[in-house]
Structure formats: structure tokens, C-alpha cells
Short mmCIF file of C-alpha atoms and ligand atoms in Angstrom, two decimals:
data_model
loop_
_atom_site.label_atom_id
_atom_site.label_comp_id
_atom_site.label_asym_id
_atom_site.label_seq_id
_atom_site.Cartn_x
_atom_site.Cartn_y
_atom_site.Cartn_z
CA UNK A 1 113.45 225.76 -160.94
CA UNK A 2 115.69 228.25 -159.33
CA UNK A 3 113.95 230.57 -156.93
CA UNK A 4 115.04 233.97 -155.89
CA UNK A 5 115.10 235.26 -152.33
CA UNK A 6 115.62 238.87 -151.28
CA UNK A 7 117.42 239.46 -147.99
CA UNK A 8 115.84 242.66 -146.67
CA UNK A 9 117.86 244.46 -144.07
CA UNK A 10 116.92 247.74 -142.30
CA UNK A 11 120.04 249.71 -141.45
CA UNK A 12 120.27 252.56 -138.98
CA UNK A 13 123.74 253.72 -137.87
CA UNK A 14 125.31 250.32 -138.30
CA UNK A 15 128.49 251.40 -140.11
CA UNK A 16 130.83 249.80 -137.58
CA UNK A 17 129.40 246.34 -137.84
CA UNK A 18 128.37 246.27 -141.49
CA UNK A 19 131.58 244.64 -142.74
CA UNK A 20 131.21 241.69 -140.34
CA UNK A 21 127.55 241.37 -141.17
CA UNK A 22 128.08 241.38 -144.92
CA UNK A 23 130.81 238.79 -144.63
CA UNK A 24 128.65 236.48 -142.49
CA UNK A 25 125.60 236.95 -144.72
CA UNK A 26 127.57 236.26 -147.88
CA UNK A 27 129.04 233.02 -146.50
CA UNK A 28 125.64 231.73 -145.50
CA UNK A 29 123.93 232.77 -148.73
CA UNK A 30 126.66 231.16 -150.87
CA UNK A 31 126.39 227.96 -148.86
CA UNK A 32 122.56 227.83 -148.99
CA UNK A 33 122.51 228.39 -152.68
CA UNK A 34 124.89 225.45 -153.11
CA UNK A 35 122.61 223.25 -151.10
CA UNK A 36 119.26 224.38 -152.57
CA UNK A 37 118.19 225.69 -155.90
CA UNK A 38 117.91 229.29 -154.82
CA UNK A 39 119.67 232.57 -155.61
CA UNK A 40 119.91 235.52 -153.30
CA UNK A 41 119.82 239.27 -153.75
CA UNK A 42 120.12 241.97 -151.14
CA UNK A 43 117.89 244.90 -150.35
CA UNK A 44 119.39 247.31 -147.82
CA UNK A 45 117.23 250.11 -146.52
CA UNK A 46 119.23 252.84 -144.89
CA UNK A 47 116.77 254.38 -142.44
CA UNK A 48 118.29 257.84 -142.35
CA UNK A 49 121.58 256.83 -140.72
CA UNK A 50 123.76 259.67 -139.49
CA UNK A 51 126.99 257.66 -139.88
CA UNK A 52 128.69 256.18 -142.87
CA UNK A 53 126.26 253.22 -143.28
CA UNK A 54 124.94 254.28 -146.65
CA UNK A 55 128.34 255.22 -148.08
CA UNK A 56 129.79 251.91 -146.94
CA UNK A 57 126.96 249.96 -148.50
CA UNK A 58 127.18 251.91 -151.73
CA UNK A 59 130.91 251.36 -151.92
CA UNK A 60 130.77 247.70 -151.04
CA UNK A 61 131.74 245.12 -153.65
CA UNK A 62 128.85 242.69 -153.81
CA UNK A 63 130.51 240.64 -156.50
CA UNK A 64 127.92 238.97 -158.76
CA UNK A 65 125.08 239.18 -156.31
CA UNK A 66 122.52 241.90 -157.09
CA UNK A 67 122.10 244.37 -154.35
CA UNK A 68 119.80 247.31 -154.01
CA UNK A 69 120.53 250.05 -151.58
CA UNK A 70 117.72 252.43 -150.69
CA UNK A 71 118.15 255.49 -148.59
CA UNK A 72 115.18 256.92 -146.85
CA UNK A 73 114.97 260.71 -146.60
CA UNK A 74 115.14 260.56 -142.78
CA UNK A 75 114.81 258.09 -139.95
CA UNK A 76 111.32 256.63 -140.29
CA UNK A 77 111.77 253.72 -137.91
CA UNK A 78 112.43 250.06 -138.44
CA UNK A 79 108.89 249.18 -139.35
CA UNK A 80 108.77 251.72 -142.17
CA UNK A 81 112.25 250.63 -143.33
CA UNK A 82 111.14 247.01 -143.57
CA UNK A 83 108.07 248.07 -145.56
CA UNK A 84 110.33 249.99 -147.95
CA UNK A 85 112.47 246.88 -148.36
CA UNK A 86 109.53 244.63 -149.02
CA UNK A 87 108.12 247.11 -151.53
CA UNK A 88 111.46 247.19 -153.34
CA UNK A 89 111.77 243.40 -153.49
CA UNK A 90 108.99 242.96 -156.00
CA UNK A 91 110.52 240.46 -158.36
CA UNK A 92 111.40 237.67 -155.95
CA UNK A 93 109.79 234.41 -154.74
CA UNK A 94 110.38 235.15 -151.08
CA UNK A 95 112.02 237.65 -148.76
CA UNK A 96 113.97 237.21 -145.54
CA UNK A 97 113.77 240.06 -143.10
CA UNK A 98 116.82 240.42 -140.91
CA UNK A 99 118.64 242.89 -138.61
CA UNK A 100 122.00 244.30 -139.56
CA UNK A 101 123.61 243.80 -136.16
CA UNK A 102 124.22 240.04 -136.36
CA UNK A 103 121.73 239.47 -133.50
CA UNK A 104 119.79 237.38 -135.97
CA UNK A 105 122.07 234.44 -136.77
CA UNK A 106 122.32 234.26 -140.56
CA UNK A 107 122.71 230.51 -140.33
CA UNK A 108 119.04 230.23 -139.45
CA UNK A 109 118.11 231.39 -142.96
CA UNK A 110 118.98 227.85 -144.06
CA UNK A 111 116.16 226.41 -141.93
CA UNK A 112 113.78 229.07 -143.18
CA UNK A 113 114.55 228.23 -146.75
CA UNK A 114 114.29 224.51 -146.18
CA UNK A 115 110.87 224.72 -144.64
CA UNK A 116 109.62 227.12 -147.27
CA UNK A 117 110.96 224.96 -150.12
CA UNK A 118 109.27 221.92 -148.62
CA UNK A 119 106.03 223.84 -148.97
CA UNK A 120 105.22 223.63 -145.27
CA UNK A 121 104.71 227.30 -144.58
CA UNK A 122 104.10 230.69 -146.14
CA UNK A 123 106.09 232.34 -143.42
CA UNK A 124 108.83 230.91 -141.22
CA UNK A 125 109.78 233.04 -138.25
CA UNK A 126 112.20 232.90 -135.41
CA UNK A 127 111.12 233.47 -131.81
CA UNK A 128 113.42 234.31 -128.94
CA UNK A 129 113.84 231.77 -126.18
CA UNK A 130 115.77 233.81 -123.66
CA UNK A 131 113.65 236.83 -123.14
CA UNK A 132 113.63 236.84 -119.32
CA UNK A 133 117.33 236.75 -118.55
CA UNK A 134 118.13 239.24 -121.24
CA UNK A 135 115.52 241.85 -120.42
CA UNK A 136 114.77 241.54 -116.75
CA UNK A 137 111.59 240.21 -115.21
CA UNK A 138 109.73 243.53 -115.11
CA UNK A 139 110.01 244.00 -118.90
CA UNK A 140 109.21 240.37 -119.56
CA UNK A 141 106.12 240.61 -117.36
CA UNK A 142 104.96 243.80 -119.12
CA UNK A 143 105.51 242.11 -122.45
CA UNK A 144 103.40 239.17 -121.37
CA UNK A 145 100.60 241.52 -120.23
CA UNK A 146 100.76 243.33 -123.57
CA UNK A 147 100.36 240.16 -125.59
CA UNK A 148 97.60 238.95 -123.33
CA UNK A 149 95.56 242.13 -124.03
CA UNK A 150 96.35 242.21 -127.70
CA UNK A 151 95.55 238.53 -128.29
CA UNK A 152 92.45 238.59 -126.17
CA UNK A 153 89.31 237.97 -128.19
CA UNK A 154 91.24 238.40 -131.45
CA UNK A 155 90.68 235.93 -134.28
CA UNK A 156 94.39 235.83 -135.02
CA UNK A 157 97.35 235.40 -132.68
CA UNK A 158 100.47 237.52 -132.43
CA UNK A 159 103.13 235.21 -130.95
CA UNK A 160 104.84 236.75 -128.03
CA UNK A 161 108.54 236.32 -128.67
CA UNK A 162 108.48 236.45 -132.43
CA UNK A 163 110.27 239.38 -134.04
CA UNK A 164 110.95 240.51 -137.51
CA UNK A 165 113.45 237.80 -138.32
CA UNK A 166 111.46 235.68 -140.78
CA UNK A 167 111.03 234.42 -144.31
CA UNK A 168 107.80 235.44 -146.10
CA UNK A 169 106.79 234.04 -149.42
CA UNK A 170 105.31 235.92 -152.37
CA UNK A 171 101.62 235.86 -151.42
CA UNK A 172 102.59 236.88 -147.88
CA UNK A 173 104.62 239.81 -149.23
CA UNK A 174 101.75 240.87 -151.51
CA UNK A 175 99.38 240.74 -148.58
CA UNK A 176 101.69 242.88 -146.49
CA UNK A 177 102.02 245.41 -149.25
CA UNK A 178 98.26 245.56 -149.73
CA UNK A 179 97.71 246.82 -146.15
CA UNK A 180 97.24 250.55 -146.32
CA UNK A 181 98.15 251.83 -142.86
CA UNK A 182 101.13 254.06 -142.65
CA UNK A 183 101.89 253.35 -138.98
CA UNK A 184 102.92 249.79 -139.33
CA UNK A 185 103.28 247.57 -136.33
CA UNK A 186 104.79 244.69 -138.35
CA UNK A 187 104.53 241.95 -135.69
CA UNK A 188 100.78 242.57 -135.65
CA UNK A 189 100.46 242.71 -139.39
CA UNK A 190 102.25 239.35 -139.77
CA UNK A 191 99.70 237.80 -137.39
CA UNK A 192 96.74 239.55 -139.01
CA UNK A 193 97.71 238.25 -142.46
CA UNK A 194 97.41 234.62 -141.36
CA UNK A 195 98.48 231.92 -143.85
CA UNK A 196 100.53 229.01 -142.60
CA UNK A 197 103.31 230.13 -140.29
CA UNK A 198 105.93 228.12 -138.56
CA UNK A 199 108.04 229.39 -135.66
CA UNK A 200 111.56 228.24 -134.83
CA UNK A 201 113.23 228.99 -131.50
CA UNK A 202 116.49 230.95 -131.44
CA UNK A 203 118.70 232.71 -128.97
CA UNK A 204 119.59 236.16 -130.12
CA UNK A 205 123.32 236.83 -130.11
CA UNK A 206 124.71 239.87 -128.25
CA UNK A 207 125.08 243.05 -130.29
CA UNK A 208 128.66 243.26 -131.59
CA UNK A 209 128.74 247.03 -132.12
CA UNK A 210 126.75 249.88 -130.78
CA UNK A 211 123.60 249.61 -128.67
CA UNK A 212 119.95 248.82 -129.31
CA UNK A 213 117.95 251.76 -130.57
CA UNK A 214 114.88 250.59 -128.71
CA UNK A 215 114.91 252.25 -125.33
CA UNK A 216 112.23 251.52 -122.73
CA UNK A 217 110.48 254.73 -123.65
CA UNK A 218 110.46 253.80 -127.35
CA UNK A 219 109.15 250.34 -126.59
CA UNK A 220 106.40 251.92 -124.50
CA UNK A 221 105.46 254.14 -127.47
CA UNK A 222 105.43 251.16 -129.80
CA UNK A 223 103.31 249.27 -127.29
CA UNK A 224 100.69 251.96 -127.26
CA UNK A 225 100.79 252.10 -131.02
CA UNK A 226 100.37 248.37 -131.35
CA UNK A 227 97.59 248.26 -128.80
CA UNK A 228 95.57 250.96 -130.42
CA UNK A 229 96.03 249.53 -133.93
CA UNK A 230 95.33 245.97 -133.11
CA UNK A 231 93.04 245.79 -130.14
CA UNK A 232 89.94 247.59 -128.88
CA UNK A 233 90.14 245.62 -125.63
CA UNK A 234 91.39 248.72 -123.74
CA UNK A 235 88.30 250.61 -124.88
CA UNK A 236 86.17 247.80 -123.61
CA UNK A 237 88.07 247.59 -120.33
CA UNK A 238 87.40 251.32 -119.99
CA UNK A 239 83.68 250.73 -120.14
CA UNK A 240 83.87 247.84 -117.77
CA UNK A 241 85.96 249.78 -115.25
CA UNK A 242 83.53 252.73 -115.52
CA UNK A 243 80.66 250.41 -114.76
CA UNK A 244 82.42 248.83 -111.77
CA UNK A 245 83.35 252.23 -110.31
CA UNK A 246 79.84 253.68 -110.89
CA UNK A 247 78.34 250.56 -109.24
CA UNK A 248 80.66 250.69 -106.29
CA UNK A 249 80.03 254.41 -105.68
CA UNK A 250 76.24 253.85 -105.89
CA UNK A 251 76.60 251.16 -103.21
CA UNK A 252 78.69 253.53 -101.16
CA UNK A 253 75.95 256.20 -101.51
CA UNK A 254 73.31 253.78 -100.37
CA UNK A 255 75.49 252.82 -97.45
CA UNK A 256 75.83 256.50 -96.44
CA UNK A 257 72.07 257.05 -96.57
CA UNK A 258 71.37 253.94 -94.60
CA UNK A 259 74.03 254.87 -92.05
CA UNK A 260 72.46 258.33 -91.74
CA UNK A 261 69.03 256.87 -91.17
CA UNK A 262 70.06 254.16 -88.71
CA UNK A 263 72.66 255.90 -86.57
CA UNK A 264 72.51 259.20 -84.80
CA UNK A 265 76.06 260.18 -85.67
CA UNK A 266 76.53 262.79 -88.44
CA UNK A 267 77.48 261.66 -92.03
CA UNK A 268 81.14 260.81 -92.48
CA UNK A 269 82.03 264.31 -93.73
CA UNK A 270 83.76 266.12 -96.51
CA UNK A 271 86.90 263.93 -96.52
CA UNK A 272 85.20 260.99 -98.13
CA UNK A 273 83.54 263.29 -100.64
CA UNK A 274 86.84 264.84 -101.66
CA UNK A 275 88.50 261.48 -101.92
CA UNK A 276 85.76 260.19 -104.19
CA UNK A 277 85.79 263.32 -106.42
CA UNK A 278 89.50 263.18 -106.82
CA UNK A 279 89.36 259.46 -107.57
CA UNK A 280 86.74 259.84 -110.29
CA UNK A 281 88.61 262.87 -111.71
CA UNK A 282 91.72 260.69 -112.05
CA UNK A 283 89.90 257.78 -113.56
CA UNK A 284 88.25 260.02 -116.12
CA UNK A 285 91.58 261.57 -117.08
CA UNK A 286 93.13 258.15 -117.65
CA UNK A 287 90.26 257.02 -119.79
CA UNK A 288 90.08 260.27 -121.77
CA UNK A 289 93.82 259.86 -122.40
CA UNK A 290 93.22 256.36 -123.67
CA UNK A 291 90.40 257.57 -125.89
CA UNK A 292 92.76 260.24 -127.12
CA UNK A 293 95.20 257.56 -128.23
CA UNK A 294 92.58 256.05 -130.47
CA UNK A 295 91.39 259.41 -131.84
CA UNK A 296 94.98 260.39 -132.48
CA UNK A 297 95.53 257.20 -134.45
CA UNK A 298 92.42 257.90 -136.56
CA UNK A 299 93.69 261.38 -137.27
CA UNK A 300 97.15 260.12 -138.33
CA UNK A 301 95.73 257.42 -140.60
CA UNK A 302 93.20 259.74 -142.11
CA UNK A 303 96.06 261.86 -143.49
CA UNK A 304 97.09 258.86 -145.58
CA UNK A 305 100.72 259.81 -145.56
CA UNK A 306 103.07 257.19 -146.95
CA UNK A 307 105.06 255.11 -144.42
CA UNK A 308 108.36 256.36 -145.84
CA UNK A 309 110.02 258.55 -148.44
CA UNK A 310 112.92 257.30 -150.60
CA UNK A 311 115.77 259.73 -151.08
CA UNK A 312 118.17 257.55 -153.08
CA UNK A 313 117.90 254.12 -154.66
CA UNK A 314 121.03 252.57 -156.16
CA UNK A 315 121.75 249.23 -157.73
CA UNK A 316 125.00 247.55 -156.74
CA UNK A 317 126.33 244.15 -157.60
CA UNK A 318 125.66 242.48 -160.95
CA UNK A 319 122.37 244.08 -161.87
CA UNK A 320 122.54 243.35 -165.59
CA UNK A 321 121.74 239.77 -164.59
CA UNK A 322 118.50 240.78 -162.98
CA UNK A 323 116.75 241.83 -166.12
CA UNK A 324 117.24 238.75 -168.32
CA UNK A 325 119.46 236.20 -166.74
CA UNK A 326 120.98 233.85 -169.27
CA UNK A 327 120.47 230.24 -168.12
CA UNK A 328 124.19 229.55 -167.60
CA UNK A 329 124.77 232.69 -165.54
CA UNK A 330 122.06 232.00 -163.00
CA UNK A 331 124.28 229.68 -161.00
CA UNK A 332 126.99 232.41 -160.99
CA UNK A 333 124.75 234.66 -159.01
CA UNK A 334 124.50 232.38 -156.09
N1 LIG B 401 116.74 250.05 -137.18
C1 LIG B 401 116.18 250.83 -138.22
N2 LIG B 401 115.63 252.04 -137.82
C2 LIG B 401 115.54 252.47 -136.51
C3 LIG B 401 116.07 251.61 -135.53
C4 LIG B 401 116.66 250.42 -135.89
O1 LIG B 401 116.24 250.50 -139.38
O2 LIG B 401 115.00 253.53 -136.30
C5 LIG B 401 117.38 248.76 -137.57
C6 LIG B 401 118.77 248.55 -137.02
O3 LIG B 401 119.79 249.06 -137.85
C7 LIG B 401 118.83 247.00 -136.96
C8 LIG B 401 117.40 246.64 -136.66
O4 LIG B 401 116.56 247.73 -137.06
O5 LIG B 401 119.21 246.43 -138.17
C9 LIG B 401 117.17 246.33 -135.18
O6 LIG B 401 117.57 247.42 -134.36
P1 LIG B 401 118.21 247.26 -132.98
O7 LIG B 401 119.33 246.30 -132.98
O8 LIG B 401 118.52 248.62 -132.43
O9 LIG B 401 116.98 246.68 -132.11
P2 LIG B 401 116.84 245.38 -131.22
O10 LIG B 401 117.84 244.36 -131.67
O11 LIG B 401 117.11 245.82 -129.82
O12 LIG B 401 115.45 244.92 -131.43
MG1 LIG B 402 119.57 244.41 -132.45
#
């Protein structure tokens, strides 16, 4: 039985590197479909690129391989673009999610497919092995702290260095599509869904063209997003910290009273009072801010806005084959 796999690629301002990417992807897909009984099709989601990405994709000659090119109405972010791609790839047995900048080595798809075909996993993902050198110790440390908080007490695990580079099978895709939230922290959703997942180590290649869109500030924003969607640990920490501070200040109060009773010197004065007031003011602000994050999330989700809007959706490649492939043409697709 020939199975169909969609390669889902979010694209945001990647015009420069697209040609190289498409060539590498094609080579690998051709070779894998010679080795295994699978055919590939492509789903590109242009996430509101400002350069010629969409035009290049639309003009590209995909040969006999079906390709769908979806253009979102603006930049919705990688997570939304991936969701759009998965939604569009409805008629396949599995999907491979992959970046367009060749940082995800296409050759790894072969391993994904092999493990999936052997029936060993519902999702095969790649995790980075060289986080520290590439990102600096501060960022790696923060990342570790983030995953500690998010995985704490949760019934599912979000693996630390795993990204979006992965194969997901049909049930996994359906599960992803059934999740209603519009702010989608995909890494968390993969973990939440469960099923059998296998991770393979990989070393991300350097970006060939352009620079990463994920600045430290953006990563911080995503971190907050992820924390508030997947963990209530910060809320709990807030209560614990409040308790500790209240307890400590009570002890301090008792100490002042005892000091007053036992010694003849006057109480320590207004300085300590001011310091305490300012301290509690600050602590309250921090915690109110945190609470605000959660309330804000509730407001956003209660609007039930879709994760993305499609502006254009074109079929390239040999689409006639998609509808009713004649038996002898199936092998031509691969
Ligand atoms: N991307 C996207 N929308 C965005 C930002 C990025 O679709 O708003 C795509 C981008 O084109 C690439 C992938 O997501 O295919 C990963 O982006 P990038 O290389 O900037 O991130 P990094 O490799 O640093 O995680
Ligand atoms: Mg990249």
C-alpha cells in the first residue's frame, strides 16, 4: 500500500533560499519514495511574506508532485502557519513539519518515515543537540528553567530541545486539529496530545540566507505565552511566595515588638517601614502582572478568533493525480 506524506513548510520571507531548499527537498523525497512505498506532496504556507516568496513558490515547477501553496492574509506567526498547513493536508497518511531555511536537514525525513512505517511511533521528532554553544549559556539556562516550570507537576512532558521538525501520523494530525485554541504553542500541544513519540538527535545547520526571525524579545513573548497556556505553576508559586513573605514580615513584626519590650532603645524607625512597604508594593505589582497574563489569555481565547486567515490557496504540480490516481501513475508521483 502506497502511503502519502505531506511536507508542510511555513515560509516567511525566505525567497533567497527557496531554490536551494526546494532542490534539496526534492532530491530527498525522490530518494525516499524509491526506498519506501510512499509518495510525497508539498504544502507551503506563506505566512504573509513581504518578499517574493509566494510568487517564487507559485511560479515553481513542481513536476509531477502535487503542491499546494497557501498564502495567509498577513504574518500570523510560525505556529499559526503550521496549523494552516496541517489543516490543508487533510488527505494524507502523515505530515512532516519542516522549516524552509534548510536548518532542518531534509535527509532526516528518511529516518522519520522509516520509524513511522515500522509502526513504532505516532510522531517522530528531532531534538537539537548543540543548544549551548549555539545560543550562549544564559539563553540555554533560561530555556532549562522554562522547561522545568512547564513540566513540573504536569502529566505530560514537553521535551526541552525538541522543535517543530517532526513527522506526525493521521491520528496525531486529527488530534492537533481538534484543539480549539487560537494561540497555539505547538511544542506544548505536541506533548499534550501524547501518543507514542520517538525523538532523534540532530545538529541544526547554519542558516544559509537571512537571519532567524526569533529575537530574544520574541522568544520571551512566546515563553510567557507557553507558560500561561500550559502551566499554572507560576500562579501557585505566586501563592507560595505571598505566604513566605507574609510569614517573614509577621516574624519581623514580632521581633520589633519584642525588641521594643526588652530594650530601652527606640524602635528601628521609619527606614525599615519604608523598605518593607516598597518591597511589598513591588511584589504585588509583579504578581498582579502575572495574574494579568492569565486574564489576558482568557480574554483572547474567549474571542474565539481563528488562528489564521487564508488569502490565497493555489494548487501547483500535478493535481489531477490527487483526485483519482490511476494505479500506474502513482509511482510517477514519487
Ligand atoms: N516563519 C514563519 N512565520 C514567522 C517566522 C518564521 O512562517 O513569523 C518560518 C520561517 O520561514 C522558517 C521557520 O518558520 O521556515 C523558522 O523560522 P526561523 O528560521 O526564523 O526560526 P529559527 O530557525 O531561529 O527557529
Ligand atoms: Mg531557522
